[in-house]
Amino acid sequence: MTIHPRCWICGEPATTGEHKAKRSDLRDVVPRSVTQETPLYYRDDKRKRTIGSLDSKVLKFPDKICEDCNTSRTQSHDRAWECLSTELRKRIPNLAPESYVRVNRIFRVDTSRQMLNVHLFFIKQFGLMILEGKTLIDIDSFGKAIMKDKAHPAVFLRFTLDYNPGKLLVGRSNLEICVRDDGSYAHASWIYNVQGLCVQVAYAENGMQHGLGWWHPSQGTNRLLIGDMAA
């Protein structure tokens, strides 16, 4: 009998893999089929390698989640990010740093609900990065946010631009962590990049990202400030 590890979100047997970069983002950016003859190039801190399928294990987190969490529980989160990612990238040529995007023109129905779903998409990715990096950040609060369908109070997003129209890129940075003298985690952040649309994701205690161009569902705004990665 195969014994599966437990899903970090709900505790059920973890049997399914999650892409490090959203499969829909990869599909949108790469203008062709990915095969052994026409591969992708994957680079990390260790090496560069060729990938012959979007379902390659290399493109997925090493830790798995259960089938229910990967489909019905978080499917609406995935779809909300897929929509926002697509629509924001359409606007990139006409966007300037320090401009605003009205997300109620992207999500015309249940705007707040859909933006919460976007937030929860990055909560799932963040949790998997915590496991991947074997950090001591309390992952239980990330799983509870998904299970309770509520925003994580200490995770903030910042939408920025790093646009290079001649470069096809989907990827993410490593998880950068700031540790206090007593060993506790004060701050952790990483960046998700889809063809120049960058989402900076930060875990910060005490809500210290408010007022700095960072967004959180609790702000209740329909406007996203677009920042500049070079700033």
CSV table of C-alpha atoms in Angstrom, one decimal:
chain,number,residue,atom,x,y,z
A,1,MET,CA,0.0,0.0,0.0
A,2,THR,CA,1.3,3.4,-0.9
A,3,ILE,CA,1.4,5.9,1.9
A,4,HIS,CA,1.1,9.5,0.8
A,5,PRO,CA,2.2,12.6,2.7
A,6,ARG,CA,-0.5,14.8,4.0
A,7,CYS,CA,-1.8,17.9,2.2
A,8,TRP,CA,-0.5,21.0,4.1
A,9,ILE,CA,-3.9,22.7,3.5
A,10,CYS,CA,-6.4,20.2,4.7
A,11,GLY,CA,-4.5,17.1,6.0
A,12,GLU,CA,-5.8,14.7,3.4
A,13,PRO,CA,-3.4,12.4,1.4
A,14,ALA,CA,-1.4,14.6,-1.0
A,15,THR,CA,-1.4,13.1,-4.5
A,16,THR,CA,-1.3,16.0,-7.0
A,17,GLY,CA,1.4,18.4,-8.1
A,18,GLU,CA,1.1,22.2,-8.5
A,19,HIS,CA,2.9,24.2,-11.1
A,20,LYS,CA,5.5,26.7,-9.9
A,21,ALA,CA,4.4,29.0,-12.6
A,22,LYS,CA,0.7,28.8,-13.5
A,23,ARG,CA,0.1,26.5,-16.5
A,24,SER,CA,-2.2,29.1,-18.1
A,25,ASP,CA,0.6,31.7,-17.9
A,26,LEU,CA,3.1,29.3,-19.5
A,27,ARG,CA,0.6,28.5,-22.2
A,28,ASP,CA,-0.2,32.2,-22.9
A,29,VAL,CA,3.4,33.3,-23.1
A,30,VAL,CA,4.9,30.4,-25.2
A,31,PRO,CA,3.5,30.8,-28.7
A,32,ARG,CA,3.9,27.2,-29.7
A,33,SER,CA,3.4,23.6,-28.5
A,34,VAL,CA,6.0,22.4,-26.1
A,35,THR,CA,7.5,19.1,-27.1
A,36,GLN,CA,10.8,17.3,-27.0
A,37,GLU,CA,11.5,18.8,-30.5
A,38,THR,CA,10.4,22.3,-29.4
A,39,PRO,CA,11.2,22.5,-25.7
A,40,LEU,CA,11.1,25.2,-23.1
A,41,TYR,CA,14.3,26.2,-21.2
A,42,TYR,CA,14.1,26.0,-17.4
A,43,ARG,CA,16.7,27.7,-15.3
A,44,ASP,CA,17.2,27.7,-11.5
A,45,ASP,CA,20.1,28.2,-9.2
A,46,LYS,CA,21.5,24.7,-10.0
A,47,ARG,CA,21.4,24.5,-13.8
A,48,LYS,CA,19.6,25.1,-17.1
A,49,ARG,CA,17.7,22.3,-18.7
A,50,THR,CA,15.2,21.6,-21.5
A,51,ILE,CA,11.6,20.8,-20.8
A,52,GLY,CA,9.5,18.9,-23.4
A,53,SER,CA,6.1,19.2,-21.8
A,54,LEU,CA,4.1,21.7,-19.7
A,55,ASP,CA,3.3,18.7,-17.4
A,56,SER,CA,7.0,18.0,-16.6
A,57,LYS,CA,7.7,17.3,-12.9
A,58,VAL,CA,10.5,19.9,-13.1
A,59,LEU,CA,7.8,22.6,-13.5
A,60,LYS,CA,6.0,21.5,-10.4
A,61,PHE,CA,6.7,22.0,-6.7
A,62,PRO,CA,8.2,19.0,-5.0
A,63,ASP,CA,5.5,19.0,-2.3
A,64,LYS,CA,2.0,17.9,-3.3
A,65,ILE,CA,-1.5,18.7,-2.2
A,66,CYS,CA,-4.6,16.7,-2.2
A,67,GLU,CA,-6.9,16.3,-5.3
A,68,ASP,CA,-9.7,18.3,-3.6
A,69,CYS,CA,-7.5,21.3,-2.7
A,70,ASN,CA,-5.9,21.3,-6.1
A,71,THR,CA,-9.3,21.3,-7.9
A,72,SER,CA,-12.5,22.3,-6.3
A,73,ARG,CA,-11.2,24.1,-3.2
A,74,THR,CA,-8.7,26.4,-5.1
A,75,GLN,CA,-10.0,26.2,-8.7
A,76,SER,CA,-11.7,29.6,-8.4
A,77,HIS,CA,-8.5,31.1,-7.1
A,78,ASP,CA,-6.6,29.8,-10.1
A,79,ARG,CA,-9.2,31.1,-12.5
A,80,ALA,CA,-9.3,34.5,-10.9
A,81,TRP,CA,-5.5,34.9,-11.3
A,82,GLU,CA,-5.7,33.6,-14.9
A,83,CYS,CA,-8.2,36.3,-15.7
A,84,LEU,CA,-6.3,39.1,-14.0
A,85,SER,CA,-3.0,38.0,-15.4
A,86,THR,CA,-4.4,37.9,-19.0
A,87,GLU,CA,-6.1,41.3,-18.7
A,88,LEU,CA,-3.2,43.2,-17.1
A,89,ARG,CA,-0.8,41.9,-19.6
A,90,LYS,CA,-3.0,43.1,-22.4
A,91,ARG,CA,-2.7,46.6,-20.9
A,92,ILE,CA,1.1,46.6,-20.4
A,93,PRO,CA,2.0,48.6,-23.5
A,94,ASN,CA,-0.3,51.4,-22.3
A,95,LEU,CA,0.5,51.3,-18.6
A,96,ALA,CA,3.0,53.6,-17.0
A,97,PRO,CA,4.5,53.3,-13.5
A,98,GLU,CA,2.4,55.0,-10.8
A,99,SER,CA,-0.8,54.6,-12.9
A,100,TYR,CA,-3.9,52.8,-11.7
A,101,VAL,CA,-5.9,49.9,-13.0
A,102,ARG,CA,-9.6,49.7,-12.1
A,103,VAL,CA,-10.1,46.0,-11.4
A,104,ASN,CA,-13.9,46.4,-11.4
A,105,ARG,CA,-13.5,46.8,-15.2
A,106,ILE,CA,-11.8,43.4,-15.3
A,107,PHE,CA,-14.1,41.7,-12.8
A,108,ARG,CA,-17.4,43.3,-13.5
A,109,VAL,CA,-19.3,41.0,-11.1
A,110,ASP,CA,-18.2,40.3,-7.5
A,111,THR,CA,-15.0,42.3,-7.8
A,112,SER,CA,-14.1,42.0,-4.2
A,113,ARG,CA,-14.7,38.2,-4.2
A,114,GLN,CA,-12.6,37.8,-7.3
A,115,MET,CA,-9.7,39.8,-5.9
A,116,LEU,CA,-9.8,37.8,-2.7
A,117,ASN,CA,-9.5,34.7,-5.0
A,118,VAL,CA,-6.4,36.3,-6.6
A,119,HIS,CA,-4.9,36.8,-3.1
A,120,LEU,CA,-5.7,33.2,-2.2
A,121,PHE,CA,-4.0,32.0,-5.4
A,122,PHE,CA,-0.7,33.6,-4.1
A,123,ILE,CA,-1.3,32.2,-0.6
A,124,LYS,CA,-1.3,28.7,-2.1
A,125,GLN,CA,1.9,29.4,-4.1
A,126,PHE,CA,3.5,31.0,-1.0
A,127,GLY,CA,2.7,27.9,1.2
A,128,LEU,CA,4.4,25.6,-1.4
A,129,MET,CA,7.4,27.9,-1.5
A,130,ILE,CA,7.7,27.8,2.3
A,131,LEU,CA,7.7,24.0,2.1
A,132,GLU,CA,10.1,23.9,-0.8
A,133,GLY,CA,12.6,26.2,1.0
A,134,LYS,CA,12.2,24.2,4.3
A,135,THR,CA,11.7,27.5,6.2
A,136,LEU,CA,10.3,27.8,9.7
A,137,ILE,CA,7.5,30.2,8.7
A,138,ASP,CA,4.3,29.0,10.2
A,139,ILE,CA,2.5,27.4,7.3
A,140,ASP,CA,-0.6,26.6,9.3
A,141,SER,CA,-1.9,30.2,8.9
A,142,PHE,CA,-1.6,29.9,5.1
A,143,GLY,CA,-3.6,26.6,5.1
A,144,LYS,CA,-6.2,28.1,7.4
A,145,ALA,CA,-6.7,31.1,5.1
A,146,ILE,CA,-7.5,28.8,2.2
A,147,MET,CA,-9.7,26.5,4.3
A,148,LYS,CA,-11.7,29.4,5.8
A,149,ASP,CA,-11.8,31.3,2.5
A,150,LYS,CA,-10.4,34.4,4.1
A,151,ALA,CA,-7.5,36.7,3.4
A,152,HIS,CA,-4.2,36.1,5.2
A,153,PRO,CA,-3.8,39.2,7.3
A,154,ALA,CA,0.0,39.3,6.9
A,155,VAL,CA,0.4,38.7,3.1
A,156,PHE,CA,0.4,41.6,0.7
A,157,LEU,CA,0.8,42.0,-3.1
A,158,ARG,CA,2.4,44.7,-5.2
A,159,PHE,CA,1.8,44.9,-8.9
A,160,THR,CA,4.8,46.2,-10.9
A,161,LEU,CA,6.2,46.3,-14.5
A,162,ASP,CA,9.5,45.0,-15.8
A,163,TYR,CA,8.5,44.8,-19.5
A,164,ASN,CA,10.9,43.5,-22.1
A,165,PRO,CA,8.8,42.8,-25.3
A,166,GLY,CA,11.6,40.8,-26.9
A,167,LYS,CA,11.9,38.3,-24.1
A,168,LEU,CA,9.5,35.4,-23.3
A,169,LEU,CA,9.6,34.9,-19.6
A,170,VAL,CA,7.5,33.2,-16.9
A,171,GLY,CA,9.1,32.6,-13.6
A,172,ARG,CA,9.6,33.5,-10.0
A,173,SER,CA,12.4,34.5,-7.7
A,174,ASN,CA,13.7,32.7,-4.6
A,175,LEU,CA,12.0,33.3,-1.3
A,176,GLU,CA,14.0,36.1,0.5
A,177,ILE,CA,13.6,36.1,4.3
A,178,CYS,CA,14.5,38.6,7.0
A,179,VAL,CA,15.1,37.0,10.3
A,180,ARG,CA,15.1,38.7,13.7
A,181,ASP,CA,17.9,38.3,16.3
A,182,ASP,CA,15.7,35.8,18.2
A,183,GLY,CA,15.3,33.6,15.0
A,184,SER,CA,11.7,34.6,14.3
A,185,TYR,CA,10.6,35.7,10.8
A,186,ALA,CA,9.8,39.4,10.4
A,187,HIS,CA,9.5,39.5,6.7
A,188,ALA,CA,9.6,37.2,3.6
A,189,SER,CA,9.1,38.0,0.0
A,190,TRP,CA,9.3,36.7,-3.6
A,191,ILE,CA,8.4,37.9,-7.1
A,192,TYR,CA,6.2,36.2,-9.7
A,193,ASN,CA,6.9,37.4,-13.3
A,194,VAL,CA,4.7,36.8,-16.4
A,195,GLN,CA,6.1,38.6,-19.4
A,196,GLY,CA,6.9,41.7,-17.5
A,197,LEU,CA,3.9,41.7,-15.2
A,198,CYS,CA,5.5,41.2,-11.8
A,199,VAL,CA,3.7,40.5,-8.6
A,200,GLN,CA,5.7,41.1,-5.5
A,201,VAL,CA,4.4,38.9,-2.7
A,202,ALA,CA,5.3,39.7,0.9
A,203,TYR,CA,4.7,38.3,4.3
A,204,ALA,CA,4.9,41.1,6.8
A,205,GLU,CA,3.9,41.2,10.4
A,206,ASN,CA,1.8,44.1,11.8
A,207,GLY,CA,0.5,45.1,8.4
A,208,MET,CA,3.6,47.1,7.7
A,209,GLN,CA,3.1,47.1,3.9
A,210,HIS,CA,0.1,49.4,4.0
A,211,GLY,CA,0.5,52.8,2.3
A,212,LEU,CA,3.5,51.7,0.2
A,213,GLY,CA,1.7,50.7,-3.0
A,214,TRP,CA,1.0,47.2,-1.5
A,215,TRP,CA,-2.5,45.8,-1.9
A,216,HIS,CA,-4.5,43.6,0.5
A,217,PRO,CA,-8.2,42.6,0.2
A,218,SER,CA,-9.0,44.4,3.5
A,219,GLN,CA,-8.3,47.7,1.8
A,220,GLY,CA,-11.6,47.4,-0.1
A,221,THR,CA,-10.3,49.3,-3.1
A,222,ASN,CA,-11.1,48.7,-6.8
A,223,ARG,CA,-7.9,50.4,-7.9
A,224,LEU,CA,-4.5,48.8,-8.2
A,225,LEU,CA,-1.4,51.0,-8.2
A,226,ILE,CA,1.1,49.8,-10.8
A,227,GLY,CA,4.6,50.2,-9.6
A,228,ASP,CA,8.0,50.1,-11.3
A,229,MET,CA,10.4,47.2,-10.6
A,230,ALA,CA,13.3,49.6,-11.3
A,231,ALA,CA,12.2,52.0,-8.6
